[in-house]
mmCIF file of C-alpha atoms in Angstrom:
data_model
loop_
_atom_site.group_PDB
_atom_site.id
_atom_site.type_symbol
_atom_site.label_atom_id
_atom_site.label_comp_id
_atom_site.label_asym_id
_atom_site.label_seq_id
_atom_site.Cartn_x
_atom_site.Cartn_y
_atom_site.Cartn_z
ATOM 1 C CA UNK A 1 0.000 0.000 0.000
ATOM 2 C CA UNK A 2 2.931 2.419 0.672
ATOM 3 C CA UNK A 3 4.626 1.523 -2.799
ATOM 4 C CA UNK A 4 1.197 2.439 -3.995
ATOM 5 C CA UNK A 5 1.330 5.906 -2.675
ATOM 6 C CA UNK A 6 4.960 6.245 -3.162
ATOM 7 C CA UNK A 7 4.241 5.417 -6.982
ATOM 8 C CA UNK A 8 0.702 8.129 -7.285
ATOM 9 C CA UNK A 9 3.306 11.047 -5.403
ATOM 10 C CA UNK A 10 6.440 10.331 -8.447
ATOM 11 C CA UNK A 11 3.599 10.528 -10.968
ATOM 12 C CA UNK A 12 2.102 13.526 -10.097
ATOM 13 C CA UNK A 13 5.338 15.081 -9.563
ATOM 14 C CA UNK A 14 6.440 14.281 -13.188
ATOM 15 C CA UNK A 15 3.213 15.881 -14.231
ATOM 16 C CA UNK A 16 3.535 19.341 -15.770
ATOM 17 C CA UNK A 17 3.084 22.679 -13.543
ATOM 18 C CA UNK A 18 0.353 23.777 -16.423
ATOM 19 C CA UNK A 19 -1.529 20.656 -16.789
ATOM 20 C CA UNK A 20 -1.915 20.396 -12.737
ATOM 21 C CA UNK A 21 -3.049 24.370 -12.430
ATOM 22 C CA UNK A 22 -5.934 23.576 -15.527
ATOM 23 C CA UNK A 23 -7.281 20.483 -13.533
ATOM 24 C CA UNK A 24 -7.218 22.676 -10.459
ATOM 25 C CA UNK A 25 -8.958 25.585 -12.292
ATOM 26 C CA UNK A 26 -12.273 22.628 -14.438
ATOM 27 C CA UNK A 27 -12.643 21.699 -10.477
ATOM 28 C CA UNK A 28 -13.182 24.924 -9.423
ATOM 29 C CA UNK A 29 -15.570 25.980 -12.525
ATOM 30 C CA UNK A 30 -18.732 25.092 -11.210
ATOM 31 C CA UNK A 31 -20.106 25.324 -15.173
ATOM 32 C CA UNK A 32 -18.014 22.353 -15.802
ATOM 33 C CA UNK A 33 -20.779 20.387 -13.981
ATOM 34 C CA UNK A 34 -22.917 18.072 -15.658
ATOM 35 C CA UNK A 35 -26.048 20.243 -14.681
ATOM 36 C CA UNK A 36 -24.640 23.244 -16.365
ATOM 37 C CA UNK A 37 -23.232 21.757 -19.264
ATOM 38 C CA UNK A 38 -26.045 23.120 -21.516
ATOM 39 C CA UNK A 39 -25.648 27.099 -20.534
ATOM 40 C CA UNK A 40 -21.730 26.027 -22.406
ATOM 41 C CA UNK A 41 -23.112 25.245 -25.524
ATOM 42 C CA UNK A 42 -23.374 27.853 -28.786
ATOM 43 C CA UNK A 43 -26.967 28.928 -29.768
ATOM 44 C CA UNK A 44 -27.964 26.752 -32.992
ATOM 45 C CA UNK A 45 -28.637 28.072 -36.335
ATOM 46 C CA UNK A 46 -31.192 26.839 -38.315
ATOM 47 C CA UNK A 47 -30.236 25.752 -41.987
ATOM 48 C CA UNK A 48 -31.314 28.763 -43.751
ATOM 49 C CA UNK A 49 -29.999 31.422 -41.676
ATOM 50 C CA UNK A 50 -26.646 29.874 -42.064
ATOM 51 C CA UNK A 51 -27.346 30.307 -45.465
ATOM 52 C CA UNK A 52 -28.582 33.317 -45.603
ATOM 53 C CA UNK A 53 -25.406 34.288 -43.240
ATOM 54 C CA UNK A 54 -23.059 33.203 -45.647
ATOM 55 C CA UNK A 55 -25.050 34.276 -48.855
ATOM 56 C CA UNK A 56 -21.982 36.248 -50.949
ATOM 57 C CA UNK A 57 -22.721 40.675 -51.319
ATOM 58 C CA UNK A 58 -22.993 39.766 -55.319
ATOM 59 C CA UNK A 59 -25.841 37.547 -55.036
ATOM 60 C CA UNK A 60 -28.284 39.858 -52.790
ATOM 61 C CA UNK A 61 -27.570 42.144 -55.410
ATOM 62 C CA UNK A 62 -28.492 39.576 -58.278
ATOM 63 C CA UNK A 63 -31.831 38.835 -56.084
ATOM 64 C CA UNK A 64 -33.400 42.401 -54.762
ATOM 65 C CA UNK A 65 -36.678 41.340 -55.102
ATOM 66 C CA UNK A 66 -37.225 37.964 -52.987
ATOM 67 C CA UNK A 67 -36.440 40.129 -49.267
ATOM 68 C CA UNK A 68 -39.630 42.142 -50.112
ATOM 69 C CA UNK A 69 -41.996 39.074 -50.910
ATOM 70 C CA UNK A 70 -40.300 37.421 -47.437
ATOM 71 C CA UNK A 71 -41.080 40.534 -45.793
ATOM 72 C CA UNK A 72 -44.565 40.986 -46.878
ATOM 73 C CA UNK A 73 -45.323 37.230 -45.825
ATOM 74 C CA UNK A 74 -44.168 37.615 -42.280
ATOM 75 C CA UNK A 75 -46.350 40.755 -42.411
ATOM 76 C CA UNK A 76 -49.047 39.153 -43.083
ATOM 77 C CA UNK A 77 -48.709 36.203 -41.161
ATOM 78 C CA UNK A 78 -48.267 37.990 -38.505
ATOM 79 C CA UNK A 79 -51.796 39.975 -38.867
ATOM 80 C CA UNK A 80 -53.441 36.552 -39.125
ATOM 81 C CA UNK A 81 -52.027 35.558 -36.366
ATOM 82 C CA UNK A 82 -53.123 38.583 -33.997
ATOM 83 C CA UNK A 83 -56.103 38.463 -35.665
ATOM 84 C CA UNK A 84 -56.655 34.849 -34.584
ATOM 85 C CA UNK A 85 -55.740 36.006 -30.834
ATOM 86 C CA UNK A 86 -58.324 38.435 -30.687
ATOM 87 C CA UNK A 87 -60.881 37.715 -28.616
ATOM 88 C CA UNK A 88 -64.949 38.370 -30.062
ATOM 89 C CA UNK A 89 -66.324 42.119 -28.211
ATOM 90 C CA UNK A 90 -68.711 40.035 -25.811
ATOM 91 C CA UNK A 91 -65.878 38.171 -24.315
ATOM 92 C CA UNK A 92 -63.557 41.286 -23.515
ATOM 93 C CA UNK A 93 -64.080 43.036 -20.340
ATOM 94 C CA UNK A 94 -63.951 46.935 -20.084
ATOM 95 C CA UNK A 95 -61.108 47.968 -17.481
ATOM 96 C CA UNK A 96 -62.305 51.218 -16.719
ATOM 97 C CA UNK A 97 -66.222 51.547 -17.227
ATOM 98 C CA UNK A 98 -68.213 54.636 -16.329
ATOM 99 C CA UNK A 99 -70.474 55.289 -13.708
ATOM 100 C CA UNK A 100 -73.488 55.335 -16.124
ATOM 101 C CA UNK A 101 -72.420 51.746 -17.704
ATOM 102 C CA UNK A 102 -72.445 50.501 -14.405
ATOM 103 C CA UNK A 103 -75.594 51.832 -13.520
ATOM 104 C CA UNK A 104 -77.343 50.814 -16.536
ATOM 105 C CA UNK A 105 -75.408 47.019 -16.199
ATOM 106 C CA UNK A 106 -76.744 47.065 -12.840
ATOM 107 C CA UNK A 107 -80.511 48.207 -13.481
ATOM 108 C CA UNK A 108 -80.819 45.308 -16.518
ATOM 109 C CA UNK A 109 -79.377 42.931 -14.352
ATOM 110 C CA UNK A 110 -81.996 43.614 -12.053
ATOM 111 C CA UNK A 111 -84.552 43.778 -15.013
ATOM 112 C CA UNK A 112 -83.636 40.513 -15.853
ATOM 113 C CA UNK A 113 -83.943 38.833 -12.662
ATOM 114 C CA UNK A 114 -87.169 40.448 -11.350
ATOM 115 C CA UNK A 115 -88.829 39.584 -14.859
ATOM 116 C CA UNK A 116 -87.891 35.706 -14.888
ATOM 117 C CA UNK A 117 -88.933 35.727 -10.947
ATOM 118 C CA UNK A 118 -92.134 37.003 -12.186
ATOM 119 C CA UNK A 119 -92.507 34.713 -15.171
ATOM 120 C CA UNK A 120 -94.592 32.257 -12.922
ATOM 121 C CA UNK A 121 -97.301 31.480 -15.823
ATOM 122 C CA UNK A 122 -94.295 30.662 -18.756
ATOM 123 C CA UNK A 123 -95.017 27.649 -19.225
ATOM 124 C CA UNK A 124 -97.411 24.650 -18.127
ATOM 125 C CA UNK A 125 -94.845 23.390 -15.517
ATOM 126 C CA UNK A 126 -94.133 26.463 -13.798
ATOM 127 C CA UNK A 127 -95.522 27.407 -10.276
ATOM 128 C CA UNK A 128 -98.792 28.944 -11.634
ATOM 129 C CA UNK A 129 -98.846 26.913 -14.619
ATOM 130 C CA UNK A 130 -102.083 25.822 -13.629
ATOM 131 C CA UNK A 131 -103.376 29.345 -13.946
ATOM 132 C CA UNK A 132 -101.753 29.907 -17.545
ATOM 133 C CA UNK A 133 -105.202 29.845 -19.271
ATOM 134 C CA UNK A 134 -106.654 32.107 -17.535
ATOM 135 C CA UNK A 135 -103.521 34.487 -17.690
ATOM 136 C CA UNK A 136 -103.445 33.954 -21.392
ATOM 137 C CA UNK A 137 -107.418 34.596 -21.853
ATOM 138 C CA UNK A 138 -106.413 38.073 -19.710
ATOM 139 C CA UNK A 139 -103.851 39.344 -22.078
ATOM 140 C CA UNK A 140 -105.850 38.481 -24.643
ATOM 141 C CA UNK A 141 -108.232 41.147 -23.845
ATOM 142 C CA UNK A 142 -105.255 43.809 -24.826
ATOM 143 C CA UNK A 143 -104.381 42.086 -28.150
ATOM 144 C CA UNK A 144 -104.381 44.693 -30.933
ATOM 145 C CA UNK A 145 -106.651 42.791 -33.306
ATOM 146 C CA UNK A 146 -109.018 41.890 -30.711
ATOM 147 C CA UNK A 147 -109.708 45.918 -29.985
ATOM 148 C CA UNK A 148 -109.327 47.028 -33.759
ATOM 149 C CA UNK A 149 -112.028 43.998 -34.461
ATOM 150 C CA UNK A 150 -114.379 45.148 -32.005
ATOM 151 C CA UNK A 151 -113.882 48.901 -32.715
ATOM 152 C CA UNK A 152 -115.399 48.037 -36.618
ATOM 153 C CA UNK A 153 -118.208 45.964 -34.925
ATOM 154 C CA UNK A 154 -119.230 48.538 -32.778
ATOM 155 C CA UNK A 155 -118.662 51.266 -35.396
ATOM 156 C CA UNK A 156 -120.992 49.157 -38.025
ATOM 157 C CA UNK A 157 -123.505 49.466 -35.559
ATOM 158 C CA UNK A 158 -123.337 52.671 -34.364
ATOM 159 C CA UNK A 159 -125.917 55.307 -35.021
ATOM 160 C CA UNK A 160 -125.274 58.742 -33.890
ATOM 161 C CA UNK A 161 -122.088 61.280 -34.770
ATOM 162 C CA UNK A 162 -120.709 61.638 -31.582
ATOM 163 C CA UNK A 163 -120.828 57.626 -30.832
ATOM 164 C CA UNK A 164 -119.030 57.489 -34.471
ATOM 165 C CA UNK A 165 -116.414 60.256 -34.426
ATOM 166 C CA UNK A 166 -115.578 58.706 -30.953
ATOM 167 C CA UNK A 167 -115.203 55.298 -32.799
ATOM 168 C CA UNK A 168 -113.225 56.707 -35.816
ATOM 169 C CA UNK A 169 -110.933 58.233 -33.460
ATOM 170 C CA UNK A 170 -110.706 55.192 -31.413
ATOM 171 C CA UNK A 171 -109.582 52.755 -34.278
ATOM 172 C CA UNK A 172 -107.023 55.558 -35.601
ATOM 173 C CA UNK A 173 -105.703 55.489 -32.506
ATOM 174 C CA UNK A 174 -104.920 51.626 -32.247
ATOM 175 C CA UNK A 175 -103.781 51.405 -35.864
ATOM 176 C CA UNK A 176 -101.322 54.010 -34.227
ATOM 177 C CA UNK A 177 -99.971 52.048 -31.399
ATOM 178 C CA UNK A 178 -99.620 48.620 -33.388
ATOM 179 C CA UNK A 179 -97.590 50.627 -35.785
ATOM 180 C CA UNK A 180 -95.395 52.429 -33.799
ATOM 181 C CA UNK A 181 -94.813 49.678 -31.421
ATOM 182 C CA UNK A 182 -94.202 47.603 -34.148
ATOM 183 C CA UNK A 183 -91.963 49.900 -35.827
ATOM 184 C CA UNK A 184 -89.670 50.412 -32.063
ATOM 185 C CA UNK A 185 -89.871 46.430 -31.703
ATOM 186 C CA UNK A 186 -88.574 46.108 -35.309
ATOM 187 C CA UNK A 187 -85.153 48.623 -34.278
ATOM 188 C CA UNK A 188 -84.616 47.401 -30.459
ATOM 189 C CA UNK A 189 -84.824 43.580 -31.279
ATOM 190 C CA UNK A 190 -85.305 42.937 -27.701
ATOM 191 C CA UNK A 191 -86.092 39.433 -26.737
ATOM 192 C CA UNK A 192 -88.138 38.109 -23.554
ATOM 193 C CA UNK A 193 -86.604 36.847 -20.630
ATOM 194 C CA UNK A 194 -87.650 33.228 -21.642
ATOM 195 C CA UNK A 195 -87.097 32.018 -25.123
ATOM 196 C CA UNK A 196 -90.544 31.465 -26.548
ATOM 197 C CA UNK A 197 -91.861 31.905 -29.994
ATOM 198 C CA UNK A 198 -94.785 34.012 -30.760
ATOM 199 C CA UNK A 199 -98.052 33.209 -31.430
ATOM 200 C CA UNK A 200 -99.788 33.416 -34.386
ATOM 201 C CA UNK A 201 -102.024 36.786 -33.351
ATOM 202 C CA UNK A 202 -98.746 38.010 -32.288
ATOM 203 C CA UNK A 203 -97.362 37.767 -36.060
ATOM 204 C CA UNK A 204 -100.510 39.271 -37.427
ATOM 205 C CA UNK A 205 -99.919 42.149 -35.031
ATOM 206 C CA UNK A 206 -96.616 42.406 -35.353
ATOM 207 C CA UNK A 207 -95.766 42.050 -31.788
ATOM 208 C CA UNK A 208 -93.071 39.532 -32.144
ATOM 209 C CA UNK A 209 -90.614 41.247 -30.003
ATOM 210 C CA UNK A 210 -89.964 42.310 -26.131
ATOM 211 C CA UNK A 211 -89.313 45.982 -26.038
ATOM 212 C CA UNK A 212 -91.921 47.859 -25.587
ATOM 213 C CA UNK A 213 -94.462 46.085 -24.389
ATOM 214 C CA UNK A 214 -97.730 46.340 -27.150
ATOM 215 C CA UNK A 215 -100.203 44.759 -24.708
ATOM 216 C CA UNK A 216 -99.345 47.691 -21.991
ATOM 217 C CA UNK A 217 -99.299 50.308 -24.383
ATOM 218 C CA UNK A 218 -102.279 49.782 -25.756
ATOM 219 C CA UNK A 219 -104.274 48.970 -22.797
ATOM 220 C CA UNK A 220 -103.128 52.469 -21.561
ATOM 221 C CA UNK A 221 -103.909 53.943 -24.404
ATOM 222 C CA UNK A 222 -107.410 52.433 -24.439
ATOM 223 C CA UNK A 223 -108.211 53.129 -20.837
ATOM 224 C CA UNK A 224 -107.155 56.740 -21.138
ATOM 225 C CA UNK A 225 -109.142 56.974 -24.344
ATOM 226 C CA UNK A 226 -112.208 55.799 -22.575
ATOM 227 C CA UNK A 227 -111.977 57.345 -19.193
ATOM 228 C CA UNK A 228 -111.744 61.175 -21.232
ATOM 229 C CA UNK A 229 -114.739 60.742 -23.472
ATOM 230 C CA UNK A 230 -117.196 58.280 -21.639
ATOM 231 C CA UNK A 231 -119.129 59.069 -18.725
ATOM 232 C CA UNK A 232 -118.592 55.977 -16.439
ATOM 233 C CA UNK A 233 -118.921 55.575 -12.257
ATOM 234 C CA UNK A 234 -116.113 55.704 -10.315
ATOM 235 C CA UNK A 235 -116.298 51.756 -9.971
ATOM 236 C CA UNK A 236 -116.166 51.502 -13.245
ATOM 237 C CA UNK A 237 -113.199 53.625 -13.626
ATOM 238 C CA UNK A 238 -111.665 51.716 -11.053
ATOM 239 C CA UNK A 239 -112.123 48.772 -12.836
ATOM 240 C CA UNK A 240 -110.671 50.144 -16.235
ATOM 241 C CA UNK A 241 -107.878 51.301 -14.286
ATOM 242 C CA UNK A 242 -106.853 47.862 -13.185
ATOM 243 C CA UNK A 243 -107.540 45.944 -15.968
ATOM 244 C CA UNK A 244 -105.124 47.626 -17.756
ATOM 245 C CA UNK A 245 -102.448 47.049 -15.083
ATOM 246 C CA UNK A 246 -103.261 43.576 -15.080
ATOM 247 C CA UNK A 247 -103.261 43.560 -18.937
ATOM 248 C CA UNK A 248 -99.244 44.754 -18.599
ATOM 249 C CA UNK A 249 -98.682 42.665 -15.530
ATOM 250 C CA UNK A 250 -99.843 39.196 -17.684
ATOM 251 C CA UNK A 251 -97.868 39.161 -20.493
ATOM 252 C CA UNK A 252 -94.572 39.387 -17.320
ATOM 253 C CA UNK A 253 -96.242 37.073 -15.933
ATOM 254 C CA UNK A 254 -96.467 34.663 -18.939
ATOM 255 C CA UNK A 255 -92.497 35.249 -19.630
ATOM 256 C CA UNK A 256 -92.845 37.021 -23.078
ATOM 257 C CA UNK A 257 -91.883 40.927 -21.600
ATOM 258 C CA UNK A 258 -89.255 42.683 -18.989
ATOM 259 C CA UNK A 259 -90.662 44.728 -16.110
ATOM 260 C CA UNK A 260 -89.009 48.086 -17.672
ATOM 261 C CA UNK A 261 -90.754 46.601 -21.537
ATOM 262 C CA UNK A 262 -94.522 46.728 -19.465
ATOM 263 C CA UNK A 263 -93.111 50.414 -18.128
ATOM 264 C CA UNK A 264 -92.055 51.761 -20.867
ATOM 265 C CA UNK A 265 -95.334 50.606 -23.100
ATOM 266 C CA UNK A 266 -97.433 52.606 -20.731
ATOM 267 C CA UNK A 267 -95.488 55.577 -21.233
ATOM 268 C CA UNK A 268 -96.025 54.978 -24.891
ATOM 269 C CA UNK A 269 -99.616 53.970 -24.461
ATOM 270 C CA UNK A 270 -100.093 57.813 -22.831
ATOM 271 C CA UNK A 271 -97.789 59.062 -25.259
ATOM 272 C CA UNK A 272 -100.169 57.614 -28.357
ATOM 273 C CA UNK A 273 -103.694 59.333 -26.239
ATOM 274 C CA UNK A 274 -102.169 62.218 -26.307
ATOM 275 C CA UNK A 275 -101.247 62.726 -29.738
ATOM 276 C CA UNK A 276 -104.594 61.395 -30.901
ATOM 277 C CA UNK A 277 -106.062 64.395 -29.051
ATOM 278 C CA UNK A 278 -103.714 66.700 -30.760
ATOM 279 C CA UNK A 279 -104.901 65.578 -34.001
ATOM 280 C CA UNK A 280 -108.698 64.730 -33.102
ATOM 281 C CA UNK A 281 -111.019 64.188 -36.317
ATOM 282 C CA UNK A 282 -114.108 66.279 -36.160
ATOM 283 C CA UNK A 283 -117.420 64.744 -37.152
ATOM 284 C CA UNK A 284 -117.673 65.572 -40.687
ATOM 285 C CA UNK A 285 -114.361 64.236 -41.317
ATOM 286 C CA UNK A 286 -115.103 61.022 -39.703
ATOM 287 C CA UNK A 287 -118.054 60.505 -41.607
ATOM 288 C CA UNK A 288 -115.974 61.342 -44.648
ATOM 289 C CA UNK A 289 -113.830 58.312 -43.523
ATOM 290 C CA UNK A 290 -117.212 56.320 -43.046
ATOM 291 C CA UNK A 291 -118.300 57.046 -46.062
ATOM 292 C CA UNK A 292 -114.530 56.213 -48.125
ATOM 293 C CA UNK A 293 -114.618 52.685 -45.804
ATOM 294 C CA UNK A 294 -117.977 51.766 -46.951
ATOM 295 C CA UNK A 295 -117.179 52.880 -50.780
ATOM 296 C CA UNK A 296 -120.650 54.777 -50.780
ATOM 297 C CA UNK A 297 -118.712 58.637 -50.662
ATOM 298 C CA UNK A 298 -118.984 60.665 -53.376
ATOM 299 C CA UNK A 299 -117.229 64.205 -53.757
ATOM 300 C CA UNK A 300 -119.808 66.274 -55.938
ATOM 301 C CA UNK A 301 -122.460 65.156 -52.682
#
């Protein structure tokens, strides 16, 4: 074992002074390790940037025009690829929103939840879905061809002016409301808080979307109409009053309008009464109208 050692010591001391300070100095380098061995190692070069490193000066000058067409691809690879990372304008959320946006998030959130709470008559299964007849039968009383229907009946058997010019002005008035509301449906596009499909009345009326409500406006309408030029008791007033709440309050109930749609029909509805009085037909002119409708007028009479 000592000849051993005696024989490692002569070796090392016939080994070079430079050779001895290198091992010395790979010990010490702690990159040397097998860990590290990969932070050593030169970057690699693809193919064709070697190429293109060692392309000669006289050949980019023989071929000026192939950088543009390279550039021009990455360009517009590059916009296809952003444009693939964008995100559609529902899914993005706005960092800094104003107080109104929040206000008006906040008050349709509320819309929405107070209007499906209230949708108990939506369908057959739903807690007054026994009930849904009845509902149905009571917004059917606001439909826009039931009261332009009945306004012709009545006006067909009518006798006197004043029971006629009240009629004339009557069914002008609802041919107003289904065409405005119609016309504010058709720009809003404002669906119901539950997805049903409308009926067939409601395509011949053109009531096929949420916003504003049709049945509300035009029972306000109607009940505004009737309480200025008929002479009714005050229970009957009362009456007329809440039927055409609970005209508005049934088609919530049944799922097919929002709380603010019923609101902002009534406005309407008051809105259409009072431009009807603005433009009030006189007698003569109704019966002028009578008298076109029935093809029996004649100018020279």
């Amino acid at each position: 074992m000592s000849g051993y050692i005696k024989d490692t010591k002569w070796e090392k001391s016939k080994m070079p002074a430079h050779q001895s300070r290198s091992r010395t100095r790979d010990r010490g380098n702690v990159l040397n390790r097998p860990e590290f061995m990969s932070l050593n190692q030169p970057l690699r070069t693809s193919n064709a940037e070697v190429r293109g490193l060692t392309r000669r000066p006289g050949q980019m000058k023989h071929q000026p025009s192939q950088q543009p067409e390279y550039t021009q691809e990455s360009t517009e690879s590059g916009k296809d690829r952003r444009e693939s990372l964008k995100l559609p304008e529902e899914d993005c959320m706005q960092l800094n929103p104003s107080f109104k946006g929040i206000a008006m998030n906040s008050l349709l959130a509320i819309d929405i939840c107070l209007s499906k709470r209230l949708g108990v008559c939506a369908y057959t299964s739903s807690p007054w879905g026994s009930v849904r007849s009845m509902v149905t039968l009571l917004a059917l009383t606001g439909h826009g061809i039931t009261w332009i229907c009945g306004t012709l009946l009545c006006l067909t058997r009518s006798n006197t002016l004043a029971g006629q010019e009240v009629l004339v002005n009557l069914l002008l008035a609802l041919i107003l409301d289904v065409m405005t509301v119609a016309g504010v449906q058709k720009l809003v596009k404002r669906k119901g808080p539950w997805e049903m499909s409308p009926g067939f009345l409601d395509y011949v009326a053109m009531d096929v979307y949420s916003f504003p409500a049709a049945h509300a406006s035009r029972a306000a309408m109607v009940a505004k109409f009737l309480l200025s030029h008929l002479v009714l008791a005050v229970p009957l007033r009362i009456l007329l009053v809440l039927w055409a709440f609970l005209v508005g309050m049934s088609r919530v109930m049944l799922g097919r309008h929002h709380l603010t749609d019923m609101a902002c029909g009534f406005a309407l509805g008051f809105l259409h009464y009072s431009l009807v009085e603005m433009v009030w037909l006189s007698s003569s002119a109704c019966q002028t109208l009578i008298s076109i409708g029935t093809l029996s007028w004649s100018p020279f009479y």
